mmCIF file of C-alpha atoms in Angstrom:
data_model
loop_
_atom_site.group_PDB
_atom_site.id
_atom_site.type_symbol
_atom_site.label_atom_id
_atom_site.label_comp_id
_atom_site.label_asym_id
_atom_site.label_seq_id
_atom_site.Cartn_x
_atom_site.Cartn_y
_atom_site.Cartn_z
ATOM 1 C CA GLN A 1 245.012 51.321 -104.190
ATOM 2 C CA VAL A 2 246.745 53.798 -105.359
ATOM 3 C CA LYS A 3 245.860 56.071 -108.897
ATOM 4 C CA LEU A 4 246.811 58.449 -110.779
ATOM 5 C CA GLN A 5 243.958 59.435 -113.627
ATOM 6 C CA GLN A 6 245.628 61.928 -115.976
ATOM 7 C CA SER A 7 243.162 64.011 -118.681
ATOM 8 C CA GLY A 8 242.065 63.386 -121.917
ATOM 9 C CA ALA A 9 243.515 64.165 -125.190
ATOM 10 C CA GLU A 10 244.371 67.516 -126.255
ATOM 11 C CA LEU A 11 244.694 69.011 -129.845
ATOM 12 C CA VAL A 12 245.869 72.399 -129.809
ATOM 13 C CA LYS A 13 247.542 75.145 -132.273
ATOM 14 C CA PRO A 14 250.808 76.183 -132.384
ATOM 15 C CA GLY A 15 251.396 79.346 -130.347
ATOM 16 C CA ALA A 16 248.832 77.962 -127.817
ATOM 17 C CA SER A 17 249.054 76.426 -124.313
ATOM 18 C CA VAL A 18 247.660 74.035 -122.734
ATOM 19 C CA LYS A 19 246.728 72.878 -119.171
ATOM 20 C CA LEU A 20 247.017 68.684 -118.192
ATOM 21 C CA SER A 21 246.317 67.547 -115.186
ATOM 22 C CA CYS A 22 246.954 63.728 -112.527
ATOM 23 C CA LYS A 23 244.624 63.279 -110.500
ATOM 24 C CA THR A 24 245.590 60.775 -107.730
ATOM 25 C CA SER A 25 243.899 58.651 -105.120
ATOM 26 C CA GLY A 26 244.994 55.911 -102.903
ATOM 27 C CA TYR A 27 247.991 57.573 -100.689
ATOM 28 C CA THR A 28 248.817 60.792 -98.888
ATOM 29 C CA PHE A 29 249.096 63.060 -102.307
ATOM 30 C CA SER A 30 251.142 66.554 -99.994
ATOM 31 C CA THR A 31 253.646 64.805 -98.917
ATOM 32 C CA SER A 32 255.001 63.325 -102.335
ATOM 33 C CA TYR A 33 256.619 64.146 -105.136
ATOM 34 C CA MET A 34 255.205 64.053 -108.774
ATOM 35 C CA SER A 35 257.379 63.630 -111.885
ATOM 36 C CA TRP A 36 256.629 64.002 -115.657
ATOM 37 C CA PHE A 37 257.487 62.800 -118.774
ATOM 38 C CA LYS A 38 257.192 63.543 -122.030
ATOM 39 C CA GLN A 39 257.927 60.624 -124.839
ATOM 40 C CA ILE A 40 257.368 61.458 -128.443
ATOM 41 C CA PRO A 41 256.141 57.669 -130.128
ATOM 42 C CA GLY A 42 258.685 55.671 -130.969
ATOM 43 C CA GLN A 43 261.375 57.520 -128.749
ATOM 44 C CA SER A 44 262.852 57.091 -125.526
ATOM 45 C CA ILE A 45 261.394 59.097 -122.381
ATOM 46 C CA GLU A 46 262.439 62.448 -121.220
ATOM 47 C CA TRP A 47 262.097 63.697 -117.465
ATOM 48 C CA ILE A 48 260.493 66.892 -117.704
ATOM 49 C CA GLY A 49 260.720 68.357 -113.794
ATOM 50 C CA MET A 50 259.869 67.016 -110.166
ATOM 51 C CA ILE A 51 257.105 69.205 -107.995
ATOM 52 C CA TYR A 52 256.782 68.443 -104.025
ATOM 53 C CA ALA A 53 253.185 68.561 -103.277
ATOM 54 C CA GLY A 54 254.047 69.966 -99.311
ATOM 55 C CA ASP A 55 255.519 73.042 -100.463
ATOM 56 C CA GLY A 56 254.808 73.099 -104.261
ATOM 57 C CA GLY A 57 258.588 73.498 -104.738
ATOM 58 C CA THR A 58 259.526 72.319 -108.216
ATOM 59 C CA GLY A 59 262.703 71.514 -110.271
ATOM 60 C CA TYR A 60 263.530 71.227 -113.650
ATOM 61 C CA ASN A 61 265.135 69.567 -116.633
ATOM 62 C CA GLN A 62 267.012 72.883 -118.528
ATOM 63 C CA LYS A 63 265.416 71.740 -121.420
ATOM 64 C CA PHE A 64 261.988 72.525 -120.222
ATOM 65 C CA LYS A 65 262.297 75.552 -118.610
ATOM 66 C CA GLY A 66 260.192 78.250 -119.774
ATOM 67 C CA LYS A 67 257.979 75.435 -121.477
ATOM 68 C CA ALA A 68 256.580 73.714 -118.841
ATOM 69 C CA THR A 69 255.328 75.079 -115.346
ATOM 70 C CA LEU A 70 254.145 72.267 -112.679
ATOM 71 C CA THR A 71 251.482 73.039 -109.834
ATOM 72 C CA VAL A 72 249.459 71.078 -107.395
ATOM 73 C CA ASP A 73 246.624 71.437 -105.754
ATOM 74 C CA THR A 74 246.501 69.383 -102.661
ATOM 75 C CA SER A 75 242.628 70.242 -101.971
ATOM 76 C CA SER A 76 241.963 67.765 -104.604
ATOM 77 C CA SER A 77 245.140 65.883 -104.474
ATOM 78 C CA THR A 78 245.619 66.634 -108.686
ATOM 79 C CA ALA A 79 248.959 67.651 -110.324
ATOM 80 C CA TYR A 80 249.306 70.050 -113.126
ATOM 81 C CA MET A 81 251.346 70.795 -115.598
ATOM 82 C CA ASP A 82 251.006 74.083 -118.111
ATOM 83 C CA LEU A 83 252.554 73.684 -121.819
ATOM 84 C CA SER A 84 253.468 77.161 -123.089
ATOM 85 C CA SER A 85 254.159 78.266 -126.465
ATOM 86 C CA LEU A 86 253.198 74.809 -128.470
ATOM 87 C CA THR A 87 255.016 74.054 -131.517
ATOM 88 C CA THR A 88 254.827 71.008 -133.639
ATOM 89 C CA GLU A 89 258.020 69.600 -131.430
ATOM 90 C CA ASP A 90 255.923 69.753 -128.260
ATOM 91 C CA SER A 91 253.231 67.019 -130.036
ATOM 92 C CA ALA A 92 254.194 63.673 -127.875
ATOM 93 C CA VAL A 93 252.094 61.573 -124.827
ATOM 94 C CA TYR A 94 252.833 63.045 -121.268
ATOM 95 C CA PHE A 95 252.999 60.981 -118.750
ATOM 96 C CA CYS A 96 252.826 61.841 -114.699
ATOM 97 C CA ALA A 97 254.600 59.780 -112.081
ATOM 98 C CA ARG A 98 254.512 59.264 -108.161
ATOM 99 C CA GLY A 99 257.779 60.132 -106.377
ATOM 100 C CA THR A 100 259.840 57.048 -106.826
ATOM 101 C CA PHE A 101 258.501 56.461 -109.994
ATOM 102 C CA ASP A 102 256.125 52.905 -108.972
ATOM 103 C CA TYR A 103 253.140 54.265 -109.991
ATOM 104 C CA TRP A 104 252.251 56.128 -113.169
ATOM 105 C CA GLY A 105 249.497 57.916 -115.251
ATOM 106 C CA GLN A 106 247.998 56.005 -118.209
ATOM 107 C CA GLY A 107 249.831 58.997 -120.326
ATOM 108 C CA VAL A 108 247.738 61.999 -121.878
ATOM 109 C CA MET A 109 248.576 62.821 -126.423
ATOM 110 C CA VAL A 110 248.943 66.315 -127.505
ATOM 111 C CA THR A 111 248.987 67.076 -130.647
ATOM 112 C CA VAL A 112 249.488 70.659 -132.179
ATOM 113 C CA SER A 113 248.449 71.034 -135.513
ATOM 114 C CA SER A 114 246.904 74.193 -137.032
ATOM 115 C CA ASP B 1 273.590 65.187 -118.948
ATOM 116 C CA VAL B 2 273.924 61.806 -117.846
ATOM 117 C CA VAL B 3 274.414 59.311 -120.411
ATOM 118 C CA LEU B 4 272.997 55.814 -119.934
ATOM 119 C CA THR B 5 273.977 53.248 -123.371
ATOM 120 C CA GLN B 6 271.565 50.889 -123.484
ATOM 121 C CA THR B 7 272.689 47.350 -125.046
ATOM 122 C CA PRO B 8 271.431 45.768 -127.603
ATOM 123 C CA SER B 9 269.155 47.478 -129.348
ATOM 124 C CA ILE B 10 266.750 44.663 -130.011
ATOM 125 C CA LEU B 11 266.497 41.178 -127.888
ATOM 126 C CA SER B 12 265.133 38.083 -129.749
ATOM 127 C CA ALA B 13 264.515 35.654 -126.996
ATOM 128 C CA THR B 14 262.509 32.293 -127.290
ATOM 129 C CA ILE B 15 260.231 31.407 -124.222
ATOM 130 C CA GLY B 16 262.385 29.892 -121.203
ATOM 131 C CA GLN B 17 265.589 31.787 -122.751
ATOM 132 C CA SER B 18 267.179 33.917 -119.887
ATOM 133 C CA VAL B 19 268.273 37.315 -121.654
ATOM 134 C CA SER B 20 270.476 40.781 -119.772
ATOM 135 C CA ILE B 21 270.230 43.779 -120.800
ATOM 136 C CA SER B 22 272.951 46.068 -120.165
ATOM 137 C CA CYS B 23 273.416 49.738 -119.634
ATOM 138 C CA ARG B 24 276.163 51.845 -118.715
ATOM 139 C CA SER B 25 276.322 55.548 -117.332
ATOM 140 C CA SER B 26 278.710 58.249 -118.772
ATOM 141 C CA GLN B 27 279.048 58.992 -114.773
ATOM 142 C CA SER B 28 278.720 56.909 -111.132
ATOM 143 C CA LEU B 29 275.386 56.504 -110.511
ATOM 144 C CA LEU B 30 276.727 56.058 -106.811
ATOM 145 C CA ASP B 31 274.838 59.155 -104.376
ATOM 146 C CA SER B 32 276.549 61.058 -102.046
ATOM 147 C CA ASP B 33 273.842 59.117 -99.527
ATOM 148 C CA GLY B 34 274.753 55.942 -100.460
ATOM 149 C CA ASN B 35 272.387 54.804 -102.449
ATOM 150 C CA THR B 36 272.321 54.508 -106.177
ATOM 151 C CA TYR B 37 269.186 55.359 -108.321
ATOM 152 C CA LEU B 38 269.107 53.390 -110.903
ATOM 153 C CA TYR B 39 265.627 51.967 -112.052
ATOM 154 C CA TRP B 40 264.608 49.565 -115.191
ATOM 155 C CA PHE B 41 260.979 49.777 -116.512
ATOM 156 C CA LEU B 42 259.316 47.815 -119.199
ATOM 157 C CA GLN B 43 256.571 49.482 -121.287
ATOM 158 C CA ARG B 44 254.401 47.476 -123.150
ATOM 159 C CA PRO B 45 253.125 48.365 -126.143
ATOM 160 C CA GLY B 46 250.603 51.251 -125.658
ATOM 161 C CA GLN B 47 251.066 51.232 -122.193
ATOM 162 C CA SER B 48 252.945 53.075 -119.263
ATOM 163 C CA PRO B 49 255.803 52.426 -117.945
ATOM 164 C CA GLN B 50 255.790 50.107 -115.076
ATOM 165 C CA ARG B 51 258.468 49.807 -112.867
ATOM 166 C CA LEU B 52 260.439 46.674 -112.517
ATOM 167 C CA ILE B 53 263.421 46.988 -110.427
ATOM 168 C CA TYR B 54 264.596 50.382 -108.168
ATOM 169 C CA LEU B 55 267.709 50.846 -106.098
ATOM 170 C CA VAL B 56 269.826 48.681 -108.622
ATOM 171 C CA SER B 57 268.583 45.404 -107.367
ATOM 172 C CA ASN B 58 265.046 45.899 -105.377
ATOM 173 C CA LEU B 59 262.242 43.809 -107.087
ATOM 174 C CA GLY B 60 259.352 46.548 -107.335
ATOM 175 C CA SER B 61 256.101 45.735 -105.839
ATOM 176 C CA GLY B 62 254.570 42.672 -108.151
ATOM 177 C CA VAL B 63 256.999 42.034 -110.159
ATOM 178 C CA PRO B 64 258.060 38.357 -111.010
ATOM 179 C CA ASN B 65 260.991 37.114 -109.403
ATOM 180 C CA ARG B 66 262.179 36.092 -112.670
ATOM 181 C CA PHE B 67 263.377 39.220 -112.916
ATOM 182 C CA SER B 68 266.767 40.918 -111.332
ATOM 183 C CA GLY B 69 269.199 43.689 -111.234
ATOM 184 C CA SER B 70 272.677 44.315 -110.480
ATOM 185 C CA GLY B 71 275.905 46.217 -110.574
ATOM 186 C CA SER B 72 277.132 49.469 -109.324
ATOM 187 C CA GLY B 73 278.960 52.695 -110.302
ATOM 188 C CA THR B 74 278.522 52.982 -113.699
ATOM 189 C CA ASP B 75 277.406 49.535 -115.367
ATOM 190 C CA PHE B 76 274.375 47.755 -115.075
ATOM 191 C CA THR B 77 272.531 44.440 -116.179
ATOM 192 C CA LEU B 78 268.803 43.723 -115.890
ATOM 193 C CA LYS B 79 268.306 39.924 -116.064
ATOM 194 C CA ILE B 80 265.530 38.118 -117.075
ATOM 195 C CA SER B 81 265.834 34.393 -116.305
ATOM 196 C CA GLY B 82 263.248 32.280 -118.051
ATOM 197 C CA VAL B 83 261.073 35.042 -120.578
ATOM 198 C CA GLU B 84 257.719 34.367 -120.822
ATOM 199 C CA ALA B 85 255.260 35.841 -123.453
ATOM 200 C CA GLU B 86 254.021 38.712 -121.185
ATOM 201 C CA ASP B 87 257.533 40.199 -121.091
ATOM 202 C CA LEU B 88 257.302 41.546 -124.684
ATOM 203 C CA GLY B 89 258.096 45.179 -124.638
ATOM 204 C CA VAL B 90 260.696 48.054 -124.559
ATOM 205 C CA TYR B 91 262.981 48.442 -121.769
ATOM 206 C CA TYR B 92 264.605 51.137 -120.056
ATOM 207 C CA CYS B 93 266.647 51.908 -117.480
ATOM 208 C CA MET B 94 266.617 55.273 -115.731
ATOM 209 C CA GLN B 95 269.204 57.232 -113.422
ATOM 210 C CA ALA B 96 267.928 59.983 -110.805
ATOM 211 C CA THR B 97 270.920 60.217 -109.045
ATOM 212 C CA HIS B 98 271.278 63.278 -110.951
ATOM 213 C CA ALA B 99 268.838 65.060 -113.007
ATOM 214 C CA PRO B 100 267.037 61.851 -114.574
ATOM 215 C CA THR B 101 268.002 60.485 -117.809
ATOM 216 C CA PHE B 102 266.595 57.810 -119.337
ATOM 217 C CA GLY B 103 268.552 55.014 -121.547
ATOM 218 C CA SER B 104 267.408 54.611 -125.564
ATOM 219 C CA GLY B 105 265.825 50.840 -124.170
ATOM 220 C CA THR B 106 266.021 47.735 -125.447
ATOM 221 C CA LYS B 107 262.787 46.118 -127.352
ATOM 222 C CA LEU B 108 262.397 42.359 -126.644
ATOM 223 C CA GLU B 109 260.726 40.442 -129.215
ATOM 224 C CA ILE B 110 259.397 36.760 -128.631
ATOM 225 C CA LYS B 111 260.424 34.170 -131.022
#
């Protein structure tokens, strides 16, 4: 069955970077898309961007350009998102979701605090 | 950005009641390929979003048929025909015709 397993919760200091992972199984990762989303608890959801695993091609929400970088490792069927220059406004739950949004990771809480 | 306006923001229903949620878009969601990329999700407390409906009216795999979606252009509706206790949570519409955006959510409470 299709699974998207995200890495564990992160506590990071302001100004630092963090790399989140989304390990997949149960489908052909190398010909699929992966999207990433941000959700501050109690608020709605924002789309960060999307990557095509076939060629690494990406598309980003303008708001997150320079903040998020999406990559994939097809050998391990894993998608990654780097978040840089973190501030308290980046504290949120981050989700990965397969191309047609039918399967989602469990989410990972990122807390930015000194 | 495309703005999706969801109403109501809170919905209180009894078990067995039928309810509807509206989602209105600031722009047409009809794509040049003929598809309308409008989705509905349910996010139960503490969980990831679950896709209920895709392309306006198609039921997701394993989703009960008491859920249905309709609409076109800029006006869309999710209907639950006979609410069950497991349906509580926050419902979101999302469009992916343009850069994806979500509505603000409708919280379904069970009376």
